[in-house]
Every structure is written in C-alpha cells, then in structure tokens.
Coordinates of C-alpha atoms in Angstrom, one line a residue:
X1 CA 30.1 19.8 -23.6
X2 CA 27.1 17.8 -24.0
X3 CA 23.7 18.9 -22.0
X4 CA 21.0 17.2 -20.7
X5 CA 17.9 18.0 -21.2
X6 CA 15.5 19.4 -18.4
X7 CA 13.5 16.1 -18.6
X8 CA 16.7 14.1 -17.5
X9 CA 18.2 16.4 -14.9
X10 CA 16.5 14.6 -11.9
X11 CA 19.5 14.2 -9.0
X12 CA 18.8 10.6 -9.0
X13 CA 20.1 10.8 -12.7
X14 CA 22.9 13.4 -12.4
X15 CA 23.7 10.6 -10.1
X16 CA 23.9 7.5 -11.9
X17 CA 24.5 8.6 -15.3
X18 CA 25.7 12.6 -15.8
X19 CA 29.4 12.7 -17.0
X20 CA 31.8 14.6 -14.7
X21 CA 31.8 18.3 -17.1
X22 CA 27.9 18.0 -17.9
X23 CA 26.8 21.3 -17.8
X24 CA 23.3 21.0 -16.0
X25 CA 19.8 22.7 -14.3
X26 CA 18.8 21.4 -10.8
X27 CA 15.5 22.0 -9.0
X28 CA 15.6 21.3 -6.0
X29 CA 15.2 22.2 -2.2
X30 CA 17.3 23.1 0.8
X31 CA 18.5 20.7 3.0
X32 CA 21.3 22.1 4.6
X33 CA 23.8 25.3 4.1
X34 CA 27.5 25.5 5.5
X35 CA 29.7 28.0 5.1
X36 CA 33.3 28.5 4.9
X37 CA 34.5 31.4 4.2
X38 CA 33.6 32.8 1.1
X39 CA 32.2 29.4 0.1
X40 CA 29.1 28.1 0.8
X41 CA 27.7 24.1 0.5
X42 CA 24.3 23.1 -0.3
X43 CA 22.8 20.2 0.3
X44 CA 20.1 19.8 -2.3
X45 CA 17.2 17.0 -3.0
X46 CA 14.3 16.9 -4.7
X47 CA 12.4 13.6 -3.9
X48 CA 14.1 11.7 -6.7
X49 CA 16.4 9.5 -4.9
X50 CA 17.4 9.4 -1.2
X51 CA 21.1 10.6 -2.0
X52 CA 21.6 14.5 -2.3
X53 CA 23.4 16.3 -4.7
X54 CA 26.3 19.2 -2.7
X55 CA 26.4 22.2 -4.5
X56 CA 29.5 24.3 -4.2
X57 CA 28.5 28.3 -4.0
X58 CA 31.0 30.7 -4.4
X59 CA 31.3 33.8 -3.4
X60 CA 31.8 35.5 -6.5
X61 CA 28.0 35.0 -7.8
X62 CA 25.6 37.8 -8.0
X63 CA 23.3 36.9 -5.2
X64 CA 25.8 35.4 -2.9
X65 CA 25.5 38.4 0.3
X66 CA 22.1 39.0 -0.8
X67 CA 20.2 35.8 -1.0
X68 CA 22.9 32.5 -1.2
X69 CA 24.2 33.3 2.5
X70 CA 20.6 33.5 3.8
X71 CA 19.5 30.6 2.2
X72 CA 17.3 28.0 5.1
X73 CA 16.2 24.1 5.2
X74 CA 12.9 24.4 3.0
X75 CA 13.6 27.1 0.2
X76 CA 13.4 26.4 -3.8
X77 CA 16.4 26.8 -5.5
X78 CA 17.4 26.5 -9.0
X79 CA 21.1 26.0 -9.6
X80 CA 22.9 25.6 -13.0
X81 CA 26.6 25.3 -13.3
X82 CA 29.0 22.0 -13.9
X83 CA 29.4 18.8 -12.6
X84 CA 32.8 18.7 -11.1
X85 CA 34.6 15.5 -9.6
X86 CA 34.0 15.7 -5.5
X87 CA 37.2 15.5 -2.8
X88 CA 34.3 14.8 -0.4
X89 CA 33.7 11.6 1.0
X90 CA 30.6 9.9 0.1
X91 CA 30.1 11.2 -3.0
X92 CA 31.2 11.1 -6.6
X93 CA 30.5 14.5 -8.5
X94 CA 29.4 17.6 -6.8
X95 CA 27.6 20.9 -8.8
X96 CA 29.6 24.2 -9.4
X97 CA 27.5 26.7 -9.7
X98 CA 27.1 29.4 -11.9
X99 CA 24.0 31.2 -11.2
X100 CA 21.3 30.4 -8.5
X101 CA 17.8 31.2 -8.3
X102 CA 15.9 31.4 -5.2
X103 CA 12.2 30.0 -6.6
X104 CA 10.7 29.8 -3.0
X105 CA 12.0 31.0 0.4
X106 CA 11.1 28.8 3.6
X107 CA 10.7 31.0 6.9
X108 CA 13.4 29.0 9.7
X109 CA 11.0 30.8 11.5
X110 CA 8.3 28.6 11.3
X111 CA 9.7 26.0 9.2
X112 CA 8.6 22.3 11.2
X113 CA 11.6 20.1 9.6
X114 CA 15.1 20.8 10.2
X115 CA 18.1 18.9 10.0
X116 CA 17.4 16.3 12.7
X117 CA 15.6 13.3 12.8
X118 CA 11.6 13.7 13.7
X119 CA 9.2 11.2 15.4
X120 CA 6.4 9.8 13.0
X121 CA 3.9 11.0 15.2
X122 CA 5.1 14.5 15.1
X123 CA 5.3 14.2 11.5
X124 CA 1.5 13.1 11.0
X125 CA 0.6 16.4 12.4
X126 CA 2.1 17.7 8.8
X127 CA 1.3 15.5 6.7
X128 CA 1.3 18.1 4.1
X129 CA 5.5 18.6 4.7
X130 CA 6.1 14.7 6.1
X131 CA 7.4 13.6 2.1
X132 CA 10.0 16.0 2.3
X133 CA 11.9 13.4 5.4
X134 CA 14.2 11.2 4.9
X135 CA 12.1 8.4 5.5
X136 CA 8.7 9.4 4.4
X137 CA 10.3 10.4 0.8
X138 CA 11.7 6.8 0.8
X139 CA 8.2 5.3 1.5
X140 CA 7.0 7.6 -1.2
X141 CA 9.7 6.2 -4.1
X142 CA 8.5 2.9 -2.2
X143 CA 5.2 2.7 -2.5
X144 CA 5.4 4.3 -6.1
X145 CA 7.5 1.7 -7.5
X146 CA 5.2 -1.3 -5.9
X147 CA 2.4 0.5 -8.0
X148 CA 4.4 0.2 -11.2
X149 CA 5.3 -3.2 -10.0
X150 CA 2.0 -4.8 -9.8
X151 CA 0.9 -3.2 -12.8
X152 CA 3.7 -4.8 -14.8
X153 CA 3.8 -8.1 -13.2
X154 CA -0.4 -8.7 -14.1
X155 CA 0.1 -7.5 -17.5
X156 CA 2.7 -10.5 -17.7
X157 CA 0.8 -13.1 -16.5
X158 CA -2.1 -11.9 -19.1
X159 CA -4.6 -10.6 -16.5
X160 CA -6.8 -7.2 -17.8
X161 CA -7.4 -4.4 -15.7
X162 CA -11.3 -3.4 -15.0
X163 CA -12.0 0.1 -13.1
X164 CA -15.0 -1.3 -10.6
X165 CA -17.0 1.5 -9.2
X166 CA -16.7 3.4 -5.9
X167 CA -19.9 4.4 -5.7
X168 CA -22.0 0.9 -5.3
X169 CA -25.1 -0.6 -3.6
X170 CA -23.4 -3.9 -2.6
X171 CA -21.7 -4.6 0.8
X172 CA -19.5 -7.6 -0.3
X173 CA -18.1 -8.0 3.3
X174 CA -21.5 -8.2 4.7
X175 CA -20.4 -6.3 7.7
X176 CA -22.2 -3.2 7.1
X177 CA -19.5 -0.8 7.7
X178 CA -19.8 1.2 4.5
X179 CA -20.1 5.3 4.0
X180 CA -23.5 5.8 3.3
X181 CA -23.3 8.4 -0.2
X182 CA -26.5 10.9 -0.3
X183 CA -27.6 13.6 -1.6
X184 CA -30.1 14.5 0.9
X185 CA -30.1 16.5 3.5
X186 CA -29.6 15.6 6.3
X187 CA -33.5 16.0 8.0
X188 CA -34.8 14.0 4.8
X189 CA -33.1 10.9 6.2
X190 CA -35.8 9.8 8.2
X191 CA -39.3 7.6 7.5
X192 CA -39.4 4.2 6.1
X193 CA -37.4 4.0 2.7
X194 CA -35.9 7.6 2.7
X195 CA -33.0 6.8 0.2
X196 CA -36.0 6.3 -2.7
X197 CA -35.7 10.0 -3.2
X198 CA -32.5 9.7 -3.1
X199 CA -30.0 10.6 -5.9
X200 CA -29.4 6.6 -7.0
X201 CA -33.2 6.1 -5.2
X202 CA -31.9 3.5 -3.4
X203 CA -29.2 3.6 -0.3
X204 CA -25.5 3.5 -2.2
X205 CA -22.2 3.8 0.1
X206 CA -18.3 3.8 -0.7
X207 CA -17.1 0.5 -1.6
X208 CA -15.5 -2.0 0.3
X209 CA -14.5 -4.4 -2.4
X210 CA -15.0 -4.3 -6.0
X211 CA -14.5 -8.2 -6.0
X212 CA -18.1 -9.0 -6.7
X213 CA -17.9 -6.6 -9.7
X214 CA -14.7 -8.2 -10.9
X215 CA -15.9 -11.7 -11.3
X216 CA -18.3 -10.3 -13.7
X217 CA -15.6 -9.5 -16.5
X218 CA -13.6 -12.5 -14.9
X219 CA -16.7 -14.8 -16.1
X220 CA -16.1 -13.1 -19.7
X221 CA -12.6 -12.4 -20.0
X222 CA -10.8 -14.8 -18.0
X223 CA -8.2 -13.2 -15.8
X224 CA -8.8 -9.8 -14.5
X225 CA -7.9 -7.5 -11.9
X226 CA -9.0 -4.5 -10.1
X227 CA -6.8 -2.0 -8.0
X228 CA -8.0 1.5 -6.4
X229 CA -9.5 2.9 -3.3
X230 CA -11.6 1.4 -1.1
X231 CA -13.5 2.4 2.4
X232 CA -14.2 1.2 5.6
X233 CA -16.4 3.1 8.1
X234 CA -15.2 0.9 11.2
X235 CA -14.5 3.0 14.1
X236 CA -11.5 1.5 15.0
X237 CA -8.5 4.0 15.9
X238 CA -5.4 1.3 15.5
X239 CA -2.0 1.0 14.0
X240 CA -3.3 -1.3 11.6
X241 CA -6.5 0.4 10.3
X242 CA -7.6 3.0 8.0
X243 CA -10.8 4.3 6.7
X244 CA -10.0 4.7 3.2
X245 CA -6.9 2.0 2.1
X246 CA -6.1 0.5 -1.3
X247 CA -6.6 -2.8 -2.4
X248 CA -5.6 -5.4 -5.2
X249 CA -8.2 -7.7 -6.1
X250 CA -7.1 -10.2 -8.8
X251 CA -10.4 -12.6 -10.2
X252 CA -9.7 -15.9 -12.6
X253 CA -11.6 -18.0 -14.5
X254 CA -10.9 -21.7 -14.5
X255 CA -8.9 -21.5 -11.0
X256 CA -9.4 -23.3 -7.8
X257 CA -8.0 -22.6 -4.7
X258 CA -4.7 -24.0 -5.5
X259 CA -4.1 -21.9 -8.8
X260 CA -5.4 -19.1 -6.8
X261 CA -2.3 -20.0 -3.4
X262 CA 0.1 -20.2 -6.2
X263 CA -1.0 -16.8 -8.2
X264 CA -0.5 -14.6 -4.6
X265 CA 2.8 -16.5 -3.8
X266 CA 4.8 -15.9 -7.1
X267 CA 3.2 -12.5 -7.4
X268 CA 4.4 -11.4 -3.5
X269 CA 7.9 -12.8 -4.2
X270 CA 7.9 -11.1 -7.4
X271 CA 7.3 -7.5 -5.7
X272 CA 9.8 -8.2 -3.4
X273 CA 12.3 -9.2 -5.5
X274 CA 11.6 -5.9 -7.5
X275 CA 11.7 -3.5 -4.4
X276 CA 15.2 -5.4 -3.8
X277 CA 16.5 -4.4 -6.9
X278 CA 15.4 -0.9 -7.7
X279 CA 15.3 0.5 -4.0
X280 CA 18.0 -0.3 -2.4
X281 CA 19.4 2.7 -1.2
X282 CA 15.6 3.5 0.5
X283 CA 15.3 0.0 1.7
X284 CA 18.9 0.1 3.3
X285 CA 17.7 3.1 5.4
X286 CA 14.7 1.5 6.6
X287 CA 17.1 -1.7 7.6
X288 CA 18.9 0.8 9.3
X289 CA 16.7 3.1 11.0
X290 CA 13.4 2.0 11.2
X291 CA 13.0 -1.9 11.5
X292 CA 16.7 -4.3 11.7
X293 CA 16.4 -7.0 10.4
X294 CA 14.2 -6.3 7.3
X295 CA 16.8 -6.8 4.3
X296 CA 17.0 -10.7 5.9
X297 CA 13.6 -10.7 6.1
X298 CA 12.6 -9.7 2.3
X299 CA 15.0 -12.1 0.9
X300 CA 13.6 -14.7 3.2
X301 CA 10.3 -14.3 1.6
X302 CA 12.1 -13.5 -2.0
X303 CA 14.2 -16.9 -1.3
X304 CA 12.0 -19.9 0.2
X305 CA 8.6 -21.2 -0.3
X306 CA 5.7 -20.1 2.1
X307 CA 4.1 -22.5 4.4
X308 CA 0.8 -24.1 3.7
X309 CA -1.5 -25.6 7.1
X310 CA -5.1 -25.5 6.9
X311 CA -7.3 -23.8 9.4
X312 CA -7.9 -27.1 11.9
X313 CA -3.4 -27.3 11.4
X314 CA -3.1 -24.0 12.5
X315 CA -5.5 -23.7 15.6
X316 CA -3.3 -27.3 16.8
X317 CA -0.3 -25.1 16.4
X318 CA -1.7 -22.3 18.4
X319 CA -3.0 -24.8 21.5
X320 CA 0.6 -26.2 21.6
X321 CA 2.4 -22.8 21.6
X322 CA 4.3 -22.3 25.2
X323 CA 2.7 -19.3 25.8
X324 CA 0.2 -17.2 26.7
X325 CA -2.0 -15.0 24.0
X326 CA -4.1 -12.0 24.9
X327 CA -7.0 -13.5 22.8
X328 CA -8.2 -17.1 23.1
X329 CA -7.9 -19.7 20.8
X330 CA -10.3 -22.3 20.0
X331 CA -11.6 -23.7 17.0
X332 CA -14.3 -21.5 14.9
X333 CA -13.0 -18.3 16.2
X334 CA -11.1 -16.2 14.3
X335 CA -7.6 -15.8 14.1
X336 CA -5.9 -12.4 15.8
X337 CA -2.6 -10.7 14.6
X338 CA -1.0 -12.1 17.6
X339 CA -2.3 -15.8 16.1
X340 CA -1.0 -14.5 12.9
X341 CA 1.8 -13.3 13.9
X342 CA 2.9 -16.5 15.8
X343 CA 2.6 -18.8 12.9
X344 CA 4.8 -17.1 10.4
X345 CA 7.2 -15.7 13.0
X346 CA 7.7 -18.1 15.3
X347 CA 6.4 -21.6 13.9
X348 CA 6.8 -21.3 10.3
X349 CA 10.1 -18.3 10.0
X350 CA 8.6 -17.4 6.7
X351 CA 4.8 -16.8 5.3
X352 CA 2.7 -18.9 5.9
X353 CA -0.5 -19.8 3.9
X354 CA -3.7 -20.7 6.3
X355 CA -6.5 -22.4 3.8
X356 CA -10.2 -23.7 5.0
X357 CA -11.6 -21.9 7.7
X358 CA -15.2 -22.8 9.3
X359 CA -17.6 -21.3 7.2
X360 CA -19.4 -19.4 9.9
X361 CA -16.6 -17.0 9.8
X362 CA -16.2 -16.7 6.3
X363 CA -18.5 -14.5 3.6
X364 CA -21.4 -15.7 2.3
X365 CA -19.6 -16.1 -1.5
X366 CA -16.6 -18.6 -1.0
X367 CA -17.4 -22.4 -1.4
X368 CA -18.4 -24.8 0.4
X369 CA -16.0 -27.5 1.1
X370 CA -17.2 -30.8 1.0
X371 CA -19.2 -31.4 4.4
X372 CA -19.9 -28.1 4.5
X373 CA -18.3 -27.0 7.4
X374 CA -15.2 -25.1 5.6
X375 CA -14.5 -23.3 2.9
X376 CA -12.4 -22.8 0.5
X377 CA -10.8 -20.0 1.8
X378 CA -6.7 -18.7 2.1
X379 CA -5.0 -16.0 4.0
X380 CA -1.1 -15.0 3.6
X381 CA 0.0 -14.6 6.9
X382 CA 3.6 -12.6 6.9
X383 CA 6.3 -11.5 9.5
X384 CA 5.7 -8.4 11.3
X385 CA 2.0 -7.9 9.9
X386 CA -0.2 -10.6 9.9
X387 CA -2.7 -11.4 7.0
X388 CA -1.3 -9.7 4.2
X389 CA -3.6 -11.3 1.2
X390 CA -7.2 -12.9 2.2
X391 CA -8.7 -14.7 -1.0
X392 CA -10.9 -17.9 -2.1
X393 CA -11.9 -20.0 -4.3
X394 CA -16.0 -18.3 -5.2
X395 CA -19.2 -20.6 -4.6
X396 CA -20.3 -21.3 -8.4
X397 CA -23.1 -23.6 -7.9
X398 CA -26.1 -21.6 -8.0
X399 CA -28.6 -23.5 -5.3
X400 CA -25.6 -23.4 -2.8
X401 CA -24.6 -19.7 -3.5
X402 CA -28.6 -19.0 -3.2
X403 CA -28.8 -20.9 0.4
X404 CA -25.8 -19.0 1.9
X405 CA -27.1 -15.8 0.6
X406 CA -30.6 -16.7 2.4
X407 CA -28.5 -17.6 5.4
X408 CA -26.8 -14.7 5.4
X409 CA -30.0 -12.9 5.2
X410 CA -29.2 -10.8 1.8
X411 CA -31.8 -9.8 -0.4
X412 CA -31.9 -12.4 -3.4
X413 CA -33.5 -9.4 -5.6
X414 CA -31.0 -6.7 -5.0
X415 CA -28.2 -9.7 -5.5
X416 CA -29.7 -11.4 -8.7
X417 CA -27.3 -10.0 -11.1
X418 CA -24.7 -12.1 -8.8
X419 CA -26.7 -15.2 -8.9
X420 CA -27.2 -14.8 -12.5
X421 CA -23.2 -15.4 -13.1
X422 CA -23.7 -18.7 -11.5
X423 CA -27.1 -19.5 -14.0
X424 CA -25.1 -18.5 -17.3
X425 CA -22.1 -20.3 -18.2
X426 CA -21.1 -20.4 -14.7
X427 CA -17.4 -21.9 -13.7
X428 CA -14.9 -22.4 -11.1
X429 CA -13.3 -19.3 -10.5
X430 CA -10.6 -17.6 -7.6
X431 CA -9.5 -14.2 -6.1
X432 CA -8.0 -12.7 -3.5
X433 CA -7.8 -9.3 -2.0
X434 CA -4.3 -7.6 -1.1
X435 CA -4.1 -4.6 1.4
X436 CA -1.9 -2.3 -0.6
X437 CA -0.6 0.0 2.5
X438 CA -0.1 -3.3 4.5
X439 CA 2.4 -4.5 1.5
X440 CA 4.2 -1.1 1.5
X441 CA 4.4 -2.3 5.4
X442 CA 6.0 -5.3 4.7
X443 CA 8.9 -4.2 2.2
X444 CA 9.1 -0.9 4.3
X445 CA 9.2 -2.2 8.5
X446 CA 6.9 1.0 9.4
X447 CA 5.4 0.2 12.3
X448 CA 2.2 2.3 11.5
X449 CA 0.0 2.0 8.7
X450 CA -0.7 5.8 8.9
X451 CA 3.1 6.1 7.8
X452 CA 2.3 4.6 4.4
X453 CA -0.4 6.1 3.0
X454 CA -0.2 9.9 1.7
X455 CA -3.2 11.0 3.4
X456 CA -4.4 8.9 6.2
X457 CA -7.8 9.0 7.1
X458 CA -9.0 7.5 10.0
X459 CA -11.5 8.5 13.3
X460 CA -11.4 12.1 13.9
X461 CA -8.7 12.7 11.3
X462 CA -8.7 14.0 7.4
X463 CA -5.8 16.3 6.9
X464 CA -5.6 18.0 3.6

C-alpha cells in the first residue's frame, strides 16, 4: 500500500484525496470519545479543515484500559492505522487504528471547551484556547486564506510589495491618536522638547498608516502596496474598534480617482469570489450559525456592480429616508455606520461607493476638487459593516498640498520630504486603505471585530 508522507497527512487531505487502504499518521486533538463496548470512537481535528476525521479504537491495542478509555476533549493524540470505508453517515473513510499515542493529556478538570457551543464573549476570556472552536478555527482558515488572497491577486495586477515602517514620526491621519515609542523613563518626559534625548531625538509613535511612505516607491515604481500592522491609541471600547488592526494600503502612479473606484471594486469581488471557492465548508457554518443570510450576501457583492453617488447624492438620500437616525444628518458632517449602513442595505442592496466629501472632513493630502470645497475622496460602504475601503485620489500640486498642510497646521519642515514628491517629477497618483479585520467581517458575519483578530487589543485588554 502506498503511504503518504508526514507532510501530506493533514485531515483536510486524508479527506479529499487519501485512498480508502492508505496506511497513514494523524496529529491531532480530542474532540469527543464514545464508547461501545470494547470499541471506542474518536473524534479528531487538527485546525486543517472544519470536518473531523472518526477514529475507530479497539480494544485490542496496548493502551486501550490504560490511556485510550481515559482519553478527554483537549488531549494530543497520534494515531496511525488504515483508512477504512465508513458505515457512518456523514462521512466517507474513517481511521483504524493500530497504535495510539497520547502526546498531551487535557485535564476535563479544568479544560474551558467541551462539546457544546460557547458564547464569543466567554471565549475572548481564552483567547489563548478560542482557535480550537468550531467557529473561531473557521475564522482562522478564513482570515489565512484572504492573506494569501490579496497577496496573489496584487502580484497579478503587477503592483510590488514595500514593508513601510512601524516605528515613524508622521501622523498621516492628523488625529493625533498614535502610541508615543520612548525610551525614556518615564520622569524624563517632562520640560520643553523632552523627546531630543530621546532614542530617535525626536517624538516617534506606532503607525497609523504607512500610506504616506508608500507613495514614495509609488512615485518610482508605479504600483505598489503595503500590508501589516497598524495602531490606533483611540480610547474607544466598541464592536467595531481595535487598537492595533491590519491594513491594506495599495498606492498608483498615473491613477485618478476613477482608476483608483475600479482597482478596490475588482479587487473586493475578487476576495470574495476566492473565499467562495476555497472555504465553503467554513463559510456554510457561518451562514448557518452565526449570520443567515451571508452566502446571498457574498455572491451579491461577487455578482453585481457596486453603487457609485457622491457625497451631496448621498446626504439627499439620507434626508429622504422614512426614518429616524440616532445621529443627525446634514451636509459637512460625517457620515455614521448607521448612514453607512443605510445606503448599502437599504437604498442601494449592494456596496455602494460614496466619492467627494467636503474637504473639511477630509485629510490634509487628498485633492482638491475643482472649487475647492470637495475632494477627491471614496469610501466602500458594505452590508452589515459600513465603510470597508476609505481611499483618494493624493493632492500633487505642490502650492496646494503646501496651503492644506499650513491649514492643517503641520510642520512644513518635518513634512518636506512629502512636499518634495510633489517638486520632483510629481504626478497624479491614488490609494486607498482596507481594514483587514473588517474584510474578515464581511466574508465571515461576526458580529464583533474582536472575533477576527488572533489577539485583540483594545482598552484595558492585551491577552497573551
């Protein structure tokens, strides 16, 4: 009989592929035991795939009194034996096994998951153990396979990665809300300019955006994008925020605002389409247990084109709407989630693009439309989220980009190496920012964006 090698013998694998007779290795952990006599079933998984893999014990093995029939939700096992054709229902092939290992033994004791379903607020108090759930596990393949996904889908469309630092002396949001990095103690804080003895010798923080440091390589290599970690010091203790999140920042050359609407549509709708095909099984759950509906919903946004109203289109939509919303809305304010919310859900039924907002609620660096009172500015607005992608065509004319910066009170010295893009072969150029948890949101339904991120930071919380 032909043997797989250790590298192969994943469960998702044995699965799909293993021929009924393989003689195989699983690693894997306890989800369940049942007995029956001098049989015992195991229910094994090991994060590969949402489907488990039954192991058939019997009571002829070595360890069976000793260590098979005390076996608990939680403990390491690994099992080699054959793959046999299942009776069982549900399932194809089923492992007979020959010998069984215990690797690690779980305490029932004091083991937090058993073989029921837990709330995700319970599980956020383990975030360490959370992965090992049905649903987390599938947020994990999720979430994983959206990595690959982006990666792959800018390498076709000929953009180059850049790694922009997290470490950085610019605030591109302008809001202020950055961790201040220091090596001082903390009593040297104090007296007119006390970051100059700093480490850097001048005040650095975590980043909140390493768009201004991608349009530097996207003014020399055209089409670039930068994905990684990013931090938010805002105390704000919601469903929807987090103090460290990840974020996609795509930067081109040559683009307006139109090539730049077009870029964050075909890429969502390729993502989606991606998830669609290659987790099913995970994304079937969610439709089944976590948001209804969603399945409809992705192949909605996978199937038809997004909406496109401008700012002054939307607000008129918003004054019509026959109801009431907890937050005003008038024209120069900012739209809310509810606002959001509204348009794609309930105006639109798909995403909907929102493009040139008043400039007073804009950063300093998008342009100026002509009159000067909107920018050049989108947001994807989807179903069940809100914004999903903010992004812009970037001021390139120096003595505007230099007025807005004075306006915005920024200090033309510290920001010179930005103005000095716009001096040297400067050119129309477009990005946009995507908040990666809030996309694992989207093709996931979870409710909480604390349910889609490994380790959640936020106020008063940093487990592990």
């Amino acid at each position: 009989m032909k043997s797989l090698s250790a590298a192969q013998q994943t469960i998702k694998t044995l699965l799909q592929s293993a021929p009924v007779g393989s003689r195989v290795e699983v690693k894997a952990w306890i989800r369940t035991r049942r007995d029956s006599g001098s049989l015992s079933f195991l229910e094994l998984n090991d994060g590969s795939c949402l489907a488990s893999l039954q192991v058939v014990a019997e009571g002829d093995l070595d360890n069976y009194e000793s260590e098979v029939r005390r076996l608990t939700t939680g403990c390491a096992v690994c099992v080699r034996g054959e793959l046999v054709a299942s009776p069982a229902k549900g399932q194809e092939v089923e492992l007979k096994a020959a010998a069984l290992e215990v690797v690690g033994w779980a305490d029932p004791e004091h083991y937090p998951l058993q073989k029921k379903r837990h709330s995700f607020e319970f599980l956020r108090s383990i975030s360490h153990l959370r992965a090992r759930t049905n649903a987390l596990g599938g947020v994990t393949r999720v979430r994983s396979a959206l990595n690959f996904g982006i990666h792959r889908f800018f390498r076709e469309q000929g953009f180059f990665q850049v790694q922009t630092p997290v470490i950085t002396t610019s605030d591109c949001e302008g809001a202020g809300e950055m961790f201040t990095v220091t090596a001082l103690e903390p009593e040297a804080i104090r007296g007119e300019d006390p970051f100059a003895r700093d480490f850097f010798q001048r005040r650095a923080g975590l980043t909140v955006s390493g768009q201004l440091q991608a349009e530097i390589f996207a003014l020399s290599h055209g089409r670039v994008y930068t994905f990684g970690p990013t931090f938010r010091a805002e105390n704000s203790n919601t469903s929807r925020h987090l103090a460290e999140f990840w974020m996609l920042e795509p930067e081109m050359a040559f683009c307006d605002l139109r090539g730049n609407m077009d870029l964050a549509e075909e890429m969502i709708k390729n993502l989606v389409a991606m998830v669609l095909e290659e987790c099913g099984d995970d994304l079937d759950l969610f439709n089944r247990f976590v948001s209804k509906g969603l399945l409809q919903r992705l192949e909605t946004i996978r199937s038809k084109p997004f909406v496109r109203m401008t700012y002054s289109e939307a607000v008129r939509e918003l004054e019509k709407a026959a109801r009431e919303f907890e937050f005003p809305v008038q024209w120069g304010g900012d739209l809310q989630a509810e606002h959001e919310r509204y348009l794609c859900e309930e105006v639109a039924g798909v995403p909907v693009i929102v493009t040139n907002y008043p400039q007073t609620i804009k950063p300093f660096y998008m342009r100026l439309d002509e009159g000067g009172e909107t920018v050049a500015a989108m947001d994807i607005l989807v179903p069940g989220i809100g914004e999903l992608v903010g992004g812009s065509q970037r001021e390139e004319r120096y003595e505007v980009l230099k007025a807005r910066m004075i306006e915005a009170g920024l200090d033309l010295e510290e920001y010179g190496w930005y103005l000095d893009l716009r001096r040297y072969g400067s050119v129309p150029h477009a990005g946009f920012g995507l908040g990666f948890e809030r996309l694992v949101q989207l093709v996931t339904g979870m409710q909480n964006i604390r349910d889609v991120i490994p380790f959640p930071r936020t106020p008063g919380n940093a487990p592990c």
